[in-house]
Coordinates of C-alpha atoms (C1' of nucleotides) in Angstrom, one line a residue:
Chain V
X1 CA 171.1 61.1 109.4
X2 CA 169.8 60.3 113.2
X3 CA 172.4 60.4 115.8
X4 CA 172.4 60.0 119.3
X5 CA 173.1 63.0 121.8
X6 CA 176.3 62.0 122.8
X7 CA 179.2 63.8 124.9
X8 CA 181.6 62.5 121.6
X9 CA 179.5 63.9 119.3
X10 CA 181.5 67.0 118.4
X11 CA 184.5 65.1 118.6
X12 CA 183.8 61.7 116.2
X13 CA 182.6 64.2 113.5
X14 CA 185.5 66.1 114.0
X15 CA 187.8 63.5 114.1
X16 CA 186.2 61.9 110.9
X17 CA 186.8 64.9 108.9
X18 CA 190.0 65.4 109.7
X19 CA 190.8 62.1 108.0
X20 CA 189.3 62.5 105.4
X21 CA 186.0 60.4 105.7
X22 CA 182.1 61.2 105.3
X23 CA 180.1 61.8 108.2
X24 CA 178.5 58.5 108.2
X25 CA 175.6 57.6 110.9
X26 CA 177.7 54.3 111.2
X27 CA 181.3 55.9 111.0
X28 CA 180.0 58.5 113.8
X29 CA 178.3 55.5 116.0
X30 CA 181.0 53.0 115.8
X31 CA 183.9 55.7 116.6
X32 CA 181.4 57.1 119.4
X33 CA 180.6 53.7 120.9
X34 CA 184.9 52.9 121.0
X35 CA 185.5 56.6 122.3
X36 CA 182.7 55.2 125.1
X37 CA 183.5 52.2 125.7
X38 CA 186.5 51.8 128.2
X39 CA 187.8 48.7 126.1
X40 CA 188.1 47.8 122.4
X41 CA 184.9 45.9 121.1
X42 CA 184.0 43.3 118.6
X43 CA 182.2 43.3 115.7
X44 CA 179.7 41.7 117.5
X45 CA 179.3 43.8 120.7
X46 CA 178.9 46.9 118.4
X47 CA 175.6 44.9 117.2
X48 CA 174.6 44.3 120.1
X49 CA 174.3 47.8 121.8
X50 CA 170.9 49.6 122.1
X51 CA 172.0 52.5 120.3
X52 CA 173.4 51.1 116.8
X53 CA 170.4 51.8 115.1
X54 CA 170.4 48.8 113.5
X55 CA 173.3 49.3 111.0
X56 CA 173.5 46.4 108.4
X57 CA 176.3 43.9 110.2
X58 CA 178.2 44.7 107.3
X59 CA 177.9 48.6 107.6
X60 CA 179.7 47.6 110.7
X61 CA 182.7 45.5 109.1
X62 CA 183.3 48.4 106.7
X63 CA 183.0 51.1 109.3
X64 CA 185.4 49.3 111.2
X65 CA 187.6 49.1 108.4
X66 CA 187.6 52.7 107.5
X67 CA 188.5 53.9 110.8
X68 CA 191.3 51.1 111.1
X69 CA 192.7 52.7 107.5
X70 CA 192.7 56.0 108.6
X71 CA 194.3 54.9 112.0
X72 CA 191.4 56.3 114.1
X73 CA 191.1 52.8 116.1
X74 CA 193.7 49.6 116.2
X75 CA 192.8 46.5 116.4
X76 CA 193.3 43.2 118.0
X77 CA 193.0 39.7 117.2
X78 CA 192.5 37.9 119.9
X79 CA 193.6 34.0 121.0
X80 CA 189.3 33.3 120.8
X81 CA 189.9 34.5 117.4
X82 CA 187.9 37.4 117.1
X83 CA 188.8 40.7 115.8
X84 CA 188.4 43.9 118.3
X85 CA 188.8 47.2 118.0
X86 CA 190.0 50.0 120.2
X87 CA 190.0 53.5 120.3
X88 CA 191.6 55.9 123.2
X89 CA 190.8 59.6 123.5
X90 CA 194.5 60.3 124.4
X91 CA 195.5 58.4 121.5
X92 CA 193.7 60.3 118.7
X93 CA 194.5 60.8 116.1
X94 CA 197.6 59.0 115.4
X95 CA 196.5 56.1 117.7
X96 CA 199.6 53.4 117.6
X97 CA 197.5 50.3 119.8
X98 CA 201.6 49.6 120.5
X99 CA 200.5 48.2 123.8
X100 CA 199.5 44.8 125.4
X101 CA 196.1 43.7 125.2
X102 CA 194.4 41.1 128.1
X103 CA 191.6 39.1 126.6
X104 CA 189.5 37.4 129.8
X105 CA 188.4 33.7 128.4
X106 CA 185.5 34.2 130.6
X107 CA 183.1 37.4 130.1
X108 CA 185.1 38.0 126.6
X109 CA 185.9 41.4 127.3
X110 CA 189.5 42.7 126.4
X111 CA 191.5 45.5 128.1
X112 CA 194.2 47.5 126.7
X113 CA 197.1 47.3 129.2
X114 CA 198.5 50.4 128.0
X115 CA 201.0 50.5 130.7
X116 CA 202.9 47.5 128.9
X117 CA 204.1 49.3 125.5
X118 CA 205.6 45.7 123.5
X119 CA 209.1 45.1 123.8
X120 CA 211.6 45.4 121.1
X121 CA 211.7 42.0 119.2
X122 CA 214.9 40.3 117.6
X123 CA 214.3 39.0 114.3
X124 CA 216.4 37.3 111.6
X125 CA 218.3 39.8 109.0
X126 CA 216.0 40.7 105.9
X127 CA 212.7 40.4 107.5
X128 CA 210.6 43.0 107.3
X129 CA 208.4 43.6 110.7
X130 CA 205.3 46.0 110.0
X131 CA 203.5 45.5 113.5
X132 CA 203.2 43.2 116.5
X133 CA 200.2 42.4 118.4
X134 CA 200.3 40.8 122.4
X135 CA 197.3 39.1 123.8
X136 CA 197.6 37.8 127.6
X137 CA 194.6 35.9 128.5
X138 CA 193.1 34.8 131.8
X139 CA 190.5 35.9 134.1
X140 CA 189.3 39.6 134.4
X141 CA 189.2 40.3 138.4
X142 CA 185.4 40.3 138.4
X143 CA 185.1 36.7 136.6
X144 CA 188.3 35.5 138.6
X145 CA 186.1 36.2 141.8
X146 CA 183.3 34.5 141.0
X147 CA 185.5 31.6 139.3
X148 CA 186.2 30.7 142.9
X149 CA 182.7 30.8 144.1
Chain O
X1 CA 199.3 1.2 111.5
X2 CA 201.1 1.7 109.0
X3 CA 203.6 4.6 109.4
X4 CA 206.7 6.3 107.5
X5 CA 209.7 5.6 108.8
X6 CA 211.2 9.0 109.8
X7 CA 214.1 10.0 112.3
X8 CA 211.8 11.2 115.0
X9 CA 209.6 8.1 115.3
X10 CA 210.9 6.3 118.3
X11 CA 211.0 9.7 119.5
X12 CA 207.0 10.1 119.1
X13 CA 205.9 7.1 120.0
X14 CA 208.2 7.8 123.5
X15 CA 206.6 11.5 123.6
X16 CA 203.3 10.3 123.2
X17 CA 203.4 7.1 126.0
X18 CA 205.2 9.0 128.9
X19 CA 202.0 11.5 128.2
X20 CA 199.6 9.1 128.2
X21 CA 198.0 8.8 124.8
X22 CA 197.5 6.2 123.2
X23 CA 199.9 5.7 120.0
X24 CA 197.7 6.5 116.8
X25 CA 198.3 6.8 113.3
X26 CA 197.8 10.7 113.4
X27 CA 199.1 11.3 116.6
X28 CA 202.3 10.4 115.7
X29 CA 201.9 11.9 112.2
X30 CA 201.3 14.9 113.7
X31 CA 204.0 15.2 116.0
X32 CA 206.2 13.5 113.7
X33 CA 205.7 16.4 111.5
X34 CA 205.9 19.5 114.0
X35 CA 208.9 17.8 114.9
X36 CA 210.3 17.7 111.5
X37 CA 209.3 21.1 110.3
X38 CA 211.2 24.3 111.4
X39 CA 208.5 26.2 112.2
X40 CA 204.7 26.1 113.2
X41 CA 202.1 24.3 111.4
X42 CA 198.2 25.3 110.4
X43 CA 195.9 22.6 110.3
X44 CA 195.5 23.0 106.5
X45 CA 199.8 22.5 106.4
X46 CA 199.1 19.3 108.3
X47 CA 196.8 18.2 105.7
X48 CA 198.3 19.7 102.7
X49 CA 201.7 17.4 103.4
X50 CA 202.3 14.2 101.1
X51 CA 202.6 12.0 104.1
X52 CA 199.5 13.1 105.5
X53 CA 198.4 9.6 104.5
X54 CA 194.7 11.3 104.3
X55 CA 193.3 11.4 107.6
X56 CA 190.7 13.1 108.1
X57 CA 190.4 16.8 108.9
X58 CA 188.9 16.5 111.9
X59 CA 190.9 13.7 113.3
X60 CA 193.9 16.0 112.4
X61 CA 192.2 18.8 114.5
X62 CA 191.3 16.4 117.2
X63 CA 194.9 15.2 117.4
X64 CA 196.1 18.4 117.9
X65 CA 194.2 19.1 120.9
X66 CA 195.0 16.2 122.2
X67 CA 198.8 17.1 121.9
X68 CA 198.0 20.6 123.0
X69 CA 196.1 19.1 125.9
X70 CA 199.5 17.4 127.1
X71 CA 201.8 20.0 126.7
X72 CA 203.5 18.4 124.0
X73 CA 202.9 21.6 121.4
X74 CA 202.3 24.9 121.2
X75 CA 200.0 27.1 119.3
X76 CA 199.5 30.5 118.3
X77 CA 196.8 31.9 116.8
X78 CA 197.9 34.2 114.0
X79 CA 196.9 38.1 113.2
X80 CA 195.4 35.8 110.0
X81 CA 193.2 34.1 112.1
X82 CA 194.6 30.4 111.8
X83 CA 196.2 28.5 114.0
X84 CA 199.0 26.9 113.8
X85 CA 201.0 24.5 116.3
X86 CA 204.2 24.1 117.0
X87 CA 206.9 21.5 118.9
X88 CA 210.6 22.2 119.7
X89 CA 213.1 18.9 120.3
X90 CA 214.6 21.2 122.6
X91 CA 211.5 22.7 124.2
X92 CA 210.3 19.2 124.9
X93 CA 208.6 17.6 127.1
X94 CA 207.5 20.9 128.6
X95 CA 207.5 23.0 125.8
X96 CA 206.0 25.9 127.0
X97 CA 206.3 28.3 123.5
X98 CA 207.2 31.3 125.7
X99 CA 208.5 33.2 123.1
X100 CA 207.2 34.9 120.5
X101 CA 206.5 34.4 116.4
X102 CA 207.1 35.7 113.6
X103 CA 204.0 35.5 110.6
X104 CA 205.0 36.1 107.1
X105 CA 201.7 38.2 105.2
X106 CA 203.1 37.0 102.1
X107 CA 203.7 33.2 102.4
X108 CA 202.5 32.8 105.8
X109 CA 205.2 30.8 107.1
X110 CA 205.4 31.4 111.0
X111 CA 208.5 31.3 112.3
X112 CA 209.7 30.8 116.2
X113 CA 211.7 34.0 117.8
X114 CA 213.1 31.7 120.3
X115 CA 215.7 34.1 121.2
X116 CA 212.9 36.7 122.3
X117 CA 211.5 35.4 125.2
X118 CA 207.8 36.8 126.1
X119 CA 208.3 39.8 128.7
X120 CA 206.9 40.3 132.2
X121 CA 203.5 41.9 131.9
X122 CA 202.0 44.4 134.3
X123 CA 198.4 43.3 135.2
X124 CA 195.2 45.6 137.3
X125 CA 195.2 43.7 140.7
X126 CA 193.1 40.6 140.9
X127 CA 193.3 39.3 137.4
X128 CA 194.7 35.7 136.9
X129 CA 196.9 35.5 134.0
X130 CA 196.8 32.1 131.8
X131 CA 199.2 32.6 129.3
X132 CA 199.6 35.2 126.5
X133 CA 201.5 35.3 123.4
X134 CA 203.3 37.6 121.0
X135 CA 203.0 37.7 117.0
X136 CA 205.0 40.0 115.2
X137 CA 203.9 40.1 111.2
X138 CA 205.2 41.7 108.1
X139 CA 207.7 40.0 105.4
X140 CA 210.1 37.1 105.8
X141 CA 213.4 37.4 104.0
X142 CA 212.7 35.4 101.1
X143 CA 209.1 37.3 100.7
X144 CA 210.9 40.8 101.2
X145 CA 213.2 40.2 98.7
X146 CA 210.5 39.2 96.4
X147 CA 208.5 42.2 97.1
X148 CA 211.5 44.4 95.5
X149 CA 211.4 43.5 92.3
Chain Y
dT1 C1' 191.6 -13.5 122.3
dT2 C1' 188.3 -10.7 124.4
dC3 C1' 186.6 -6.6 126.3
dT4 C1' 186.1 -1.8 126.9
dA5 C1' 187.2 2.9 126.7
dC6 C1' 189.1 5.8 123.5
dT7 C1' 189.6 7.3 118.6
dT8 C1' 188.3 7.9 113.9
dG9 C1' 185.6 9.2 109.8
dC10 C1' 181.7 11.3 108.0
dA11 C1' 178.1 14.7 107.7
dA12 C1' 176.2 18.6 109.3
dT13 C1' 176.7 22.9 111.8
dT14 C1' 178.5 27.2 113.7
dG15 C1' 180.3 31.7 113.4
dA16 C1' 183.6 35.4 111.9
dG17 C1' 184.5 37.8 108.1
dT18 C1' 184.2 39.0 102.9
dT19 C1' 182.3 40.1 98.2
dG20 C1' 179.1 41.8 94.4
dC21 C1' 175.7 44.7 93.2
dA22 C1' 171.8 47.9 92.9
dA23 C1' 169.7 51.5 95.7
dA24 C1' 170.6 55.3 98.8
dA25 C1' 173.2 59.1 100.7
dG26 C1' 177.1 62.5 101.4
dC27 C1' 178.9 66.6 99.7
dA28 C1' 180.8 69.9 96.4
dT29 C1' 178.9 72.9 92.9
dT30 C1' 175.7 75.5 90.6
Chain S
dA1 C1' 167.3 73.6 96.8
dA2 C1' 168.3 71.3 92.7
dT3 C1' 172.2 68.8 90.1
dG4 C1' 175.6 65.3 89.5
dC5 C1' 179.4 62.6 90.8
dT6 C1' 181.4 59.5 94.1
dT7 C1' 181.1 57.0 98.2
dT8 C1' 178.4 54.3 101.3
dT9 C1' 174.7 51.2 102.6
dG10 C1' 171.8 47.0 102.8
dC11 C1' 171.0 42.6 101.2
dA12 C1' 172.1 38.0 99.8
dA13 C1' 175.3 34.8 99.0
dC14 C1' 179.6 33.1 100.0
dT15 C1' 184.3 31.5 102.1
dC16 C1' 186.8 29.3 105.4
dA17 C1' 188.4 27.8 110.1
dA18 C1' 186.8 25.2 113.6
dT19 C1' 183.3 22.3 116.3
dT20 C1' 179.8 18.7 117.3
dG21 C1' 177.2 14.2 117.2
dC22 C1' 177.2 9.6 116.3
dA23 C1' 178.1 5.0 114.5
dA24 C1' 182.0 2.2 113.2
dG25 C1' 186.8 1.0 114.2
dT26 C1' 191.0 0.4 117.1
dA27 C1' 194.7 0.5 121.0
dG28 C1' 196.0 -1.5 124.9
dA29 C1' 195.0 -4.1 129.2
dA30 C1' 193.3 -8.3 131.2

DNA sequence: TTCTACTTGCAATTGAGTTGCAAAAGCATT
DNA sequence: AATGCTTTTGCAACTCAATTGCAAGTAGAA
């Protein structure tokens, strides 16, 4: 299978066998384009880049899913609804996501705010918590610039 | 319009005229019921209710915006991907849901952890923050116990 | 009662995400 | 490098929350 030339190259295939998954052209792109990307993307921004060979959208989904099983990426929904996924370098392998996320209502893009790990949470006796998710949502410095424009 | 003759219905119709909205059948159905119920609603829990007195589903969604719109409600949008709205007497008139919820997997109830306020979050310089909102998901007490046997 | 702006119901649409299935590909073995 | 088994892919169809446009209906002020 084609693959691009990538600095991550060594690293996704690596990484994916140490999980246990096949080398995949769509495992190795998606996990490539998160190790890339400084933020967590959507479904639909992996689409959209030049390089993703035109996977099947639902190549994508599953991919997405894989990784997420194996705890390779995390994953955030956000308050527009949509599903991202983020992977960190420094992370790997046993990436937690265990931080706040900020989604900006303008461009769409979310950051991880890894310097905010989320607070302890009270909750009643008997309930069972298996994870937590923050969003904080606003303007990204670039679109809160030209917001004021 | 005809209307059932709950505990909270003075209250609405007081809510919803120091607002400014007019008083409508599913306005104050709708804020008659987040009143009532303990916890959050969905859209589809709005509608699902025997005193929905069949509105319509978009008028419910439309009068949930408009009470989101005023301040009178809250909502958070779930790691399921619904949204539900919610309204505390005690919150009331500025309920400002800064706190986060709890969303049963199993039953998905969603619960308000009122006693865990939302904590300060560190932000890169320049970014405006709107809001932002916690949900913390696994099994509520009743579900838990379930899951056991 | 009348007028007007706002609200409602209905039908159609959008868009994220999922499912079933036959064809294709990964990979361990020979 | 061929075999065979299992997983993955692509395609089409589908589900479901949420939104939009518009004509008919209604709340509230004059």
């Amino acid at each position: 299978m084609k693959r691009g030339n990538s600095s991550h190259d060594a690293e996704t295939a690596e990484l994916l066998r140490r999980v246990g998954l096949r080398l995949t052209g769509s495992r190795r792109y998606v996990l490539e384009a998160l190790l890339q990307s400084g933020h967590p993307l959507s479904h639909q921004e992996l689409l959209g880049r030049r390089d993703s060979l035109r996977f099947d959208r639902v190549t994508i989904y599953r991919a997405l899913l894989a990784l997420k099983r194996k705890g390779l990426v995390h994953d955030v929904k956000g308050t527009d609804g949509i599903r991202r996924f983020g992977a960190h370098p420094t992370d790997l392998p046993h990436c937690p996501g265990n931080h706040a996320h900020f989604l900006c209502r303008r461009c769409g893009r979310m950051f991880c705010l890894t310097e905010s790990p989320l607070p302890w949470v009270e909750v009643p006796a008997g309930t069972t918590v298996e994870g937590k998710q923050m969003v904080v949502y606003g303007l990204c410095p670039q679109c809160a610039r030209r917001e004021n424009d």
